[in-house]
Amino acid sequence: MFSHLPPYAGDPILSLMEHYLRDERAGKVNLSIGIYADGHGAIPVLPSVRTADVELAGAPAPYTYLPMEGHAAYRQAVAALLFGDDLPGAEHLAVVQTLGGSGALKVGADLIARFFPQPTVWIPDPTWDNHIGIFEGAGFKTERYPYYDAQTKGLAFDAMLAKLESLPRGAVVLLHPCCHNPTGVDPLREQWAQIIDLIEHRGLLPFFDLAYQGFAESLEQDVWPVRECVRRGIAFFLSNSFSKIFSLYGERVGALSVFCPEAGQAANVLGQLKLTVRRNYSSPPMHGALIVARVLGDATLRAQWQAEVEQMRVRVRDMRIKLSEQLKSAVPDHDFSFLLRQHGMFGYTGLSAAQVDRLREEFGVYAVHSGRICVAGLNDSNVARVAEAMAEVLRG
Ligand code: LMR
């Protein structure tokens, strides 16, 4: 019956995690998957999350089905966090709770596939591998627009603009509002303004994927491109995730927001999103959303959580500084300042796939084949070892 099924080669990121867990070497370091570890190498339960969880346990409520669109207080809290003072009214905004950011991408992709029949979604080169999987899984072709310039280790801004300029009206363009995965290279504010000018005058349809709000500059500044589209009345899709910024990976807590500039259209969009959810998994799970709603809805817990996000952001930035300093002293003829210009959890090292293999096989340091490392996996006990291993493979 199943003999025609080919073997699965494994996911480029998740299979490294499996490999890492099987590795029995004592000094192994996992810099592959995008998970934040604290200064002791542990995945934290944020104190704000723990408090909310304890409070919820103290007042148990039945675990009934949530509506297809998710928990009402959660959806409101998410919209307020994303849009702040620019929060569009209900006639302009449709928000559904989703299974993490990936679930939001999938629901959005399915909706676009049904109502905007066009073969192609434009993704940055490079991007998170699963963008390709999710959009191709929904029936699209994916094509790349230039994003990263390997020479300058920065943004290929002119080439990016030129490609976007050439796209047909209505083309779907995937954008990372902050902490680009995998490169950590983000457009400057004035570059975003030019990108959005172009989206506006070419009539493109942005699909923003926001997994790291608060990890680049701040919760507010990191969503500037999204809010700018609201201010200008540009329609868009926005997936967001609480995996990293609430350290709630396994709870799968995310949302999909669709901004509809023409008043009155959001009700039908919401209805079709609900139908898309129903056809995929009926309704989302409850517990993680209750935690997020409670933290965001309580002034004290929210302030505590904001400080926790800031603490994570600063720790990762400090690790960037330590890694680049240690690399500099180990390989003085190399310039590692690019690591300091990147934002978010990831460092895009420029290491080749062969060098990444050596890092893993000889030194037990796990990175993604593209040369991406999760800087949030570094701490004072492992950074010197990682720098020395990287220096060794760079020396050849
Ligand atoms: C990553 O890029 O490592 C994370 O977003 C985790 C994942 O699901 O790939």
Coordinates of C-alpha atoms and ligand atoms in Angstrom, one line a residue:
M1 CA 0.0 0.0 0.0
F2 CA 2.7 2.5 0.9
S3 CA 5.6 1.3 -1.1
H4 CA 5.5 4.4 -3.4
L5 CA 6.1 6.8 -0.5
P6 CA 9.7 8.1 -0.7
P7 CA 11.7 8.5 2.5
Y8 CA 11.7 12.0 4.2
A9 CA 15.1 13.6 4.2
G10 CA 14.2 15.5 7.4
D11 CA 13.8 19.2 8.1
P12 CA 17.0 21.2 7.7
I13 CA 16.5 22.8 11.2
L14 CA 14.5 20.3 13.2
S15 CA 16.6 17.3 12.2
L16 CA 19.7 19.0 13.6
M17 CA 17.9 19.2 17.0
E18 CA 17.3 15.4 16.8
H19 CA 20.9 14.9 15.9
Y20 CA 22.0 17.1 18.8
L21 CA 19.9 15.2 21.3
R22 CA 21.5 11.9 20.2
D23 CA 25.0 13.3 20.5
E24 CA 26.7 12.0 23.7
R25 CA 29.6 14.4 23.8
A26 CA 29.8 16.4 27.0
G27 CA 30.8 19.8 25.5
K28 CA 28.2 19.9 22.7
V29 CA 26.5 23.3 22.0
N30 CA 23.2 23.7 20.3
L31 CA 23.2 26.8 18.1
S32 CA 20.9 25.3 15.4
I33 CA 17.2 25.9 16.3
G34 CA 15.9 29.3 17.2
I35 CA 15.3 28.8 20.9
Y36 CA 16.3 31.3 23.6
A37 CA 18.3 29.8 26.4
D38 CA 19.2 31.8 29.5
G39 CA 22.7 32.5 30.8
H40 CA 22.8 29.0 32.3
G41 CA 21.8 27.3 29.1
A42 CA 18.2 26.6 30.2
I43 CA 15.0 27.4 28.3
P44 CA 13.4 29.8 30.7
V45 CA 9.8 29.8 32.1
L46 CA 9.3 33.5 32.2
P47 CA 8.3 34.7 35.7
S48 CA 5.3 36.6 34.2
V49 CA 4.2 33.4 32.5
R50 CA 4.7 31.3 35.6
T51 CA 2.5 33.8 37.6
A52 CA -0.3 33.7 35.0
D53 CA -0.1 29.9 34.9
V54 CA -0.4 29.6 38.7
E55 CA -3.3 32.1 38.7
L56 CA -5.1 30.1 36.0
A57 CA -4.6 26.9 37.9
G58 CA -6.1 28.5 41.0
A59 CA -9.4 29.2 39.1
P60 CA -9.9 26.2 36.9
A61 CA -12.4 26.6 34.1
P62 CA -13.7 23.8 31.7
Y63 CA -11.5 23.1 28.7
T64 CA -14.3 23.5 26.3
Y65 CA -13.8 24.2 22.5
L66 CA -12.6 27.6 21.7
P67 CA -14.4 29.3 18.7
M68 CA -12.8 28.8 15.3
E69 CA -11.2 32.2 15.5
G70 CA -9.8 31.7 19.0
H71 CA -10.1 33.2 22.4
A72 CA -11.7 36.7 22.3
A73 CA -9.6 38.3 25.0
Y74 CA -6.5 36.8 23.5
R75 CA -7.3 38.2 20.0
Q76 CA -8.0 41.6 21.4
A77 CA -4.8 41.6 23.5
V78 CA -2.7 40.5 20.4
A79 CA -4.2 43.2 18.2
A80 CA -3.4 45.9 20.9
L81 CA 0.2 44.6 21.2
L82 CA 0.7 44.6 17.4
F83 CA -0.9 47.9 16.5
G84 CA -0.7 50.0 19.6
D85 CA -2.1 53.5 19.0
D86 CA -2.6 52.6 15.3
L87 CA -5.1 49.8 16.2
P88 CA -7.6 49.7 13.3
G89 CA -11.3 49.3 14.2
A90 CA -13.1 46.0 13.9
E91 CA -14.4 46.9 10.5
H92 CA -10.8 47.0 9.2
L93 CA -9.1 44.2 11.0
A94 CA -9.6 40.4 11.1
V95 CA -7.6 38.5 13.7
V96 CA -7.6 34.8 14.3
Q97 CA -5.6 32.8 16.9
T98 CA -3.4 30.2 15.3
L99 CA -1.1 27.3 16.0
G100 CA 2.0 29.5 16.4
G101 CA 3.4 31.6 13.6
S102 CA 3.6 28.6 11.3
G103 CA -0.1 28.0 11.7
A104 CA -0.8 31.7 10.8
L105 CA 1.3 31.4 7.7
K106 CA -0.6 28.3 6.7
V107 CA -4.0 29.7 7.3
G108 CA -3.0 32.9 5.4
A109 CA -1.5 30.9 2.6
D110 CA -4.7 28.8 2.2
L111 CA -6.9 31.9 2.2
I112 CA -4.7 33.7 -0.4
A113 CA -4.7 30.5 -2.5
R114 CA -8.5 30.4 -2.6
F115 CA -9.2 34.1 -3.3
F116 CA -6.2 35.5 -5.0
P117 CA -5.4 32.8 -7.6
Q118 CA -1.9 33.5 -8.6
P119 CA 0.9 31.0 -8.8
T120 CA 3.8 32.8 -7.1
V121 CA 4.7 34.1 -3.6
W122 CA 7.9 36.2 -3.5
I123 CA 10.2 35.4 -0.6
P124 CA 13.5 37.0 0.4
D125 CA 16.8 35.3 -0.6
P126 CA 17.5 33.7 1.9
T127 CA 14.6 33.1 4.2
W128 CA 13.4 30.7 6.9
D129 CA 13.3 27.3 5.1
N130 CA 9.8 26.6 6.2
H131 CA 8.4 29.6 4.3
I132 CA 9.1 27.6 1.2
G133 CA 7.5 24.5 2.6
I134 CA 4.3 26.2 3.8
F135 CA 3.6 28.2 0.7
E136 CA 4.5 25.4 -1.7
G137 CA 2.3 23.1 0.5
A138 CA -0.5 25.5 -0.1
G139 CA -0.1 25.2 -3.9
F140 CA 2.1 28.3 -4.6
K141 CA 5.4 28.5 -6.5
T142 CA 8.0 30.4 -4.5
E143 CA 10.4 32.8 -6.2
R144 CA 13.1 34.8 -4.5
Y145 CA 13.8 38.5 -4.4
P146 CA 17.4 39.6 -3.6
Y147 CA 17.8 40.4 0.1
Y148 CA 21.3 39.5 1.5
D149 CA 24.5 40.7 0.0
A150 CA 27.3 38.2 0.8
Q151 CA 30.0 40.7 -0.1
T152 CA 28.9 43.5 2.2
K153 CA 27.2 41.1 4.7
G154 CA 24.3 43.6 4.6
L155 CA 21.1 44.3 2.8
A156 CA 21.1 44.0 -1.1
F157 CA 18.8 47.0 -1.0
D158 CA 19.0 48.3 -4.6
A159 CA 18.6 44.8 -6.0
M160 CA 15.7 44.2 -3.7
L161 CA 13.9 47.3 -4.7
A162 CA 14.6 46.7 -8.4
K163 CA 13.0 43.2 -8.2
L164 CA 10.0 44.4 -6.2
E165 CA 9.5 47.2 -8.7
S166 CA 9.2 44.6 -11.5
L167 CA 6.5 42.4 -9.8
P168 CA 2.9 42.4 -11.2
R169 CA 0.2 44.3 -9.2
G170 CA -1.2 42.1 -6.4
A171 CA 2.0 40.0 -6.2
V172 CA 2.3 38.5 -2.7
V173 CA 5.6 39.5 -1.0
L174 CA 6.8 37.9 2.2
L175 CA 8.6 40.3 4.5
H176 CA 10.3 40.0 7.9
P177 CA 9.4 43.2 9.9
C178 CA 12.4 42.7 12.2
C179 CA 15.2 40.2 13.1
H180 CA 15.3 38.6 9.6
N181 CA 15.6 34.9 9.8
P182 CA 18.3 33.6 9.0
T183 CA 20.5 36.7 8.4
G184 CA 19.6 39.1 11.2
V185 CA 20.0 41.9 8.6
D186 CA 17.1 44.3 8.7
P187 CA 16.3 47.4 6.5
L188 CA 16.9 50.7 8.2
R189 CA 13.8 52.9 8.9
E190 CA 14.3 55.0 5.8
Q191 CA 14.8 51.9 3.7
W192 CA 11.5 50.5 5.0
A193 CA 9.9 53.7 4.1
Q194 CA 11.1 53.3 0.5
I195 CA 10.0 49.6 0.4
I196 CA 6.6 50.6 1.6
D197 CA 6.4 53.4 -1.0
L198 CA 7.0 50.8 -3.6
I199 CA 4.5 48.3 -2.2
E200 CA 2.0 51.2 -2.2
H201 CA 2.5 52.4 -5.8
R202 CA 2.9 48.9 -7.3
G203 CA -0.1 47.6 -5.4
L204 CA 1.7 44.6 -3.9
L205 CA 0.3 42.4 -1.2
P206 CA 2.7 42.2 1.8
F207 CA 2.6 39.1 4.0
F208 CA 4.6 40.1 7.2
D209 CA 6.0 37.3 9.3
L210 CA 6.8 38.6 12.8
A211 CA 8.3 36.0 15.1
Y212 CA 10.7 38.2 17.1
Q213 CA 8.8 41.4 18.1
G214 CA 10.9 43.1 20.8
F215 CA 14.2 41.3 20.0
A216 CA 15.6 43.9 17.6
E217 CA 15.0 47.4 19.2
S218 CA 11.8 47.3 21.2
L219 CA 8.2 46.0 21.1
E220 CA 7.1 49.3 19.6
Q221 CA 9.9 50.0 17.1
D222 CA 10.1 46.5 15.7
V223 CA 6.6 46.7 14.3
W224 CA 7.1 50.1 12.6
P225 CA 6.7 48.7 9.0
V226 CA 3.4 47.0 9.9
R227 CA 2.0 50.1 11.5
E228 CA 3.2 52.3 8.7
C229 CA 1.1 50.2 6.3
V230 CA -1.9 50.8 8.5
R231 CA -1.3 54.5 8.5
R232 CA -1.1 54.5 4.7
G233 CA -4.1 52.2 4.2
I234 CA -2.2 49.4 2.6
A235 CA -3.8 45.9 2.9
F236 CA -1.6 43.2 4.4
F237 CA -1.4 39.8 6.1
L238 CA 0.6 39.5 9.3
S239 CA 1.5 36.3 11.1
N240 CA 2.9 36.6 14.6
S241 CA 4.2 34.2 17.2
F242 CA 4.7 34.1 20.9
S243 CA 7.0 31.1 20.9
K244 CA 10.2 33.1 21.4
I245 CA 9.0 36.3 23.1
F246 CA 6.9 34.4 25.7
S247 CA 9.2 31.3 25.7
L248 CA 6.0 29.3 25.0
Y249 CA 7.3 27.2 22.1
G250 CA 5.4 24.0 22.7
E251 CA 2.1 25.7 23.4
R252 CA 1.9 26.9 19.8
V253 CA 0.5 30.4 20.4
G254 CA 0.3 32.8 17.4
A255 CA -2.1 34.8 15.4
L256 CA -2.9 35.9 11.9
S257 CA -4.1 39.5 11.3
V258 CA -5.5 40.8 8.0
F259 CA -5.7 44.5 7.6
C260 CA -8.5 45.6 5.2
P261 CA -8.3 49.3 4.3
E262 CA -11.9 49.5 3.0
A263 CA -14.3 49.6 5.9
G264 CA -16.7 46.7 6.2
Q265 CA -14.5 44.1 4.5
A266 CA -13.0 42.6 7.6
A267 CA -16.2 40.7 8.5
N268 CA -16.1 38.6 5.4
V269 CA -12.3 38.1 5.7
L270 CA -12.8 36.9 9.3
G271 CA -15.6 34.6 8.2
Q272 CA -13.3 33.0 5.5
L273 CA -10.5 32.7 8.0
K274 CA -12.8 30.9 10.3
L275 CA -13.8 28.5 7.5
T276 CA -10.1 28.0 6.7
V277 CA -9.4 27.1 10.3
R278 CA -12.4 24.8 10.5
R279 CA -11.2 22.9 7.4
N280 CA -7.7 22.5 8.8
Y281 CA -8.0 21.8 12.6
S282 CA -11.5 23.2 13.7
S283 CA -10.3 25.5 16.4
P284 CA -7.1 26.4 18.2
P285 CA -5.9 25.1 21.6
M286 CA -6.6 27.0 24.8
H287 CA -4.0 27.0 27.5
G288 CA -1.2 29.1 25.9
A289 CA -3.6 31.7 24.7
L290 CA -5.1 32.1 28.2
I291 CA -1.6 32.7 29.5
V292 CA -0.7 35.3 26.9
A293 CA -4.1 37.0 27.3
R294 CA -3.7 37.2 31.1
V295 CA -0.1 38.6 30.9
L296 CA -1.0 41.2 28.3
G297 CA -4.3 42.1 30.0
D298 CA -2.8 42.8 33.5
A299 CA -0.8 46.0 33.9
T300 CA 1.6 44.5 36.4
L301 CA 2.2 41.2 34.6
R302 CA 2.6 43.1 31.3
A303 CA 5.2 45.4 32.7
Q304 CA 7.1 42.4 34.1
W305 CA 6.9 40.6 30.7
Q306 CA 8.2 43.7 28.9
A307 CA 11.2 43.8 31.2
E308 CA 11.7 40.1 30.6
V309 CA 11.7 40.6 26.8
E310 CA 14.2 43.4 27.2
Q311 CA 16.4 41.2 29.4
M312 CA 16.4 38.5 26.7
R313 CA 17.2 41.1 24.0
V314 CA 20.1 42.6 25.9
R315 CA 21.6 39.2 26.8
V316 CA 21.6 38.1 23.2
R317 CA 23.3 41.4 22.2
D318 CA 25.9 40.9 24.9
M319 CA 26.6 37.5 23.5
R320 CA 27.1 38.9 20.0
I321 CA 29.6 41.3 21.5
K322 CA 31.5 38.6 23.4
L323 CA 31.5 36.2 20.4
S324 CA 32.8 38.9 18.0
E325 CA 35.5 40.0 20.4
Q326 CA 36.7 36.5 21.0
L327 CA 36.7 35.7 17.3
K328 CA 38.6 38.9 16.6
S329 CA 41.4 37.9 19.0
A330 CA 41.5 34.3 17.7
V331 CA 41.5 35.3 14.0
P332 CA 42.8 38.9 13.9
D333 CA 42.8 39.1 10.1
H334 CA 39.0 38.6 9.9
D335 CA 36.4 41.3 10.4
F336 CA 33.5 40.2 12.6
S337 CA 31.8 43.5 13.1
F338 CA 29.0 42.4 10.9
L339 CA 27.8 40.2 13.8
L340 CA 27.1 43.4 15.7
R341 CA 25.0 44.9 13.0
Q342 CA 22.7 41.9 12.9
H343 CA 19.5 41.8 15.0
G344 CA 17.6 39.2 16.9
M345 CA 18.4 35.6 17.8
F346 CA 20.5 34.7 14.8
G347 CA 24.0 35.3 13.6
Y348 CA 24.7 34.7 10.0
T349 CA 28.4 33.8 10.1
G350 CA 29.3 33.4 6.5
L351 CA 30.6 29.9 7.3
S352 CA 30.1 27.4 4.4
A353 CA 28.1 24.2 4.7
A354 CA 31.5 22.3 4.8
Q355 CA 32.7 24.5 7.7
V356 CA 29.4 24.0 9.5
D357 CA 29.8 20.2 9.2
R358 CA 33.3 20.5 10.6
L359 CA 32.0 22.5 13.5
R360 CA 29.5 19.8 14.4
E361 CA 31.6 16.7 13.7
E362 CA 34.9 17.9 15.2
F363 CA 33.7 20.3 18.0
G364 CA 30.1 19.3 18.7
V365 CA 28.9 22.8 17.8
Y366 CA 25.6 22.6 16.0
A367 CA 24.7 25.4 13.4
V368 CA 22.4 25.4 10.4
H369 CA 23.9 24.6 7.0
S370 CA 23.5 28.1 5.8
G371 CA 26.0 29.3 8.4
R372 CA 23.2 30.5 10.8
I373 CA 23.9 30.3 14.5
C374 CA 21.5 30.9 17.3
V375 CA 23.3 33.5 19.3
A376 CA 20.7 33.0 22.1
G377 CA 22.2 29.6 22.7
L378 CA 25.5 31.2 23.8
N379 CA 26.5 31.9 27.4
D380 CA 29.6 32.7 29.4
S381 CA 30.4 29.0 29.8
N382 CA 30.4 28.1 26.1
V383 CA 31.2 31.2 24.1
A384 CA 34.9 30.8 24.3
R385 CA 34.7 27.2 23.1
V386 CA 32.4 28.2 20.3
A387 CA 34.7 31.0 19.2
E388 CA 37.7 28.8 19.3
A389 CA 35.9 26.1 17.2
M390 CA 34.8 28.7 14.7
A391 CA 38.3 30.1 14.5
E392 CA 39.7 26.7 13.9
V393 CA 37.4 26.0 10.9
L394 CA 38.1 29.5 9.5
R395 CA 41.8 28.9 9.6
G396 CA 41.1 25.9 7.4
Ligands
LMR1 C1 14.1 28.5 13.7 O1 14.2 29.2 12.6 O2 15.0 27.8 14.1 C2 12.8 28.5 14.5 O3 11.9 29.4 13.9 C3 12.3 27.1 14.7 C4 11.7 26.4 13.5 O4 10.6 26.0 13.6 O5 12.4 26.3 12.5

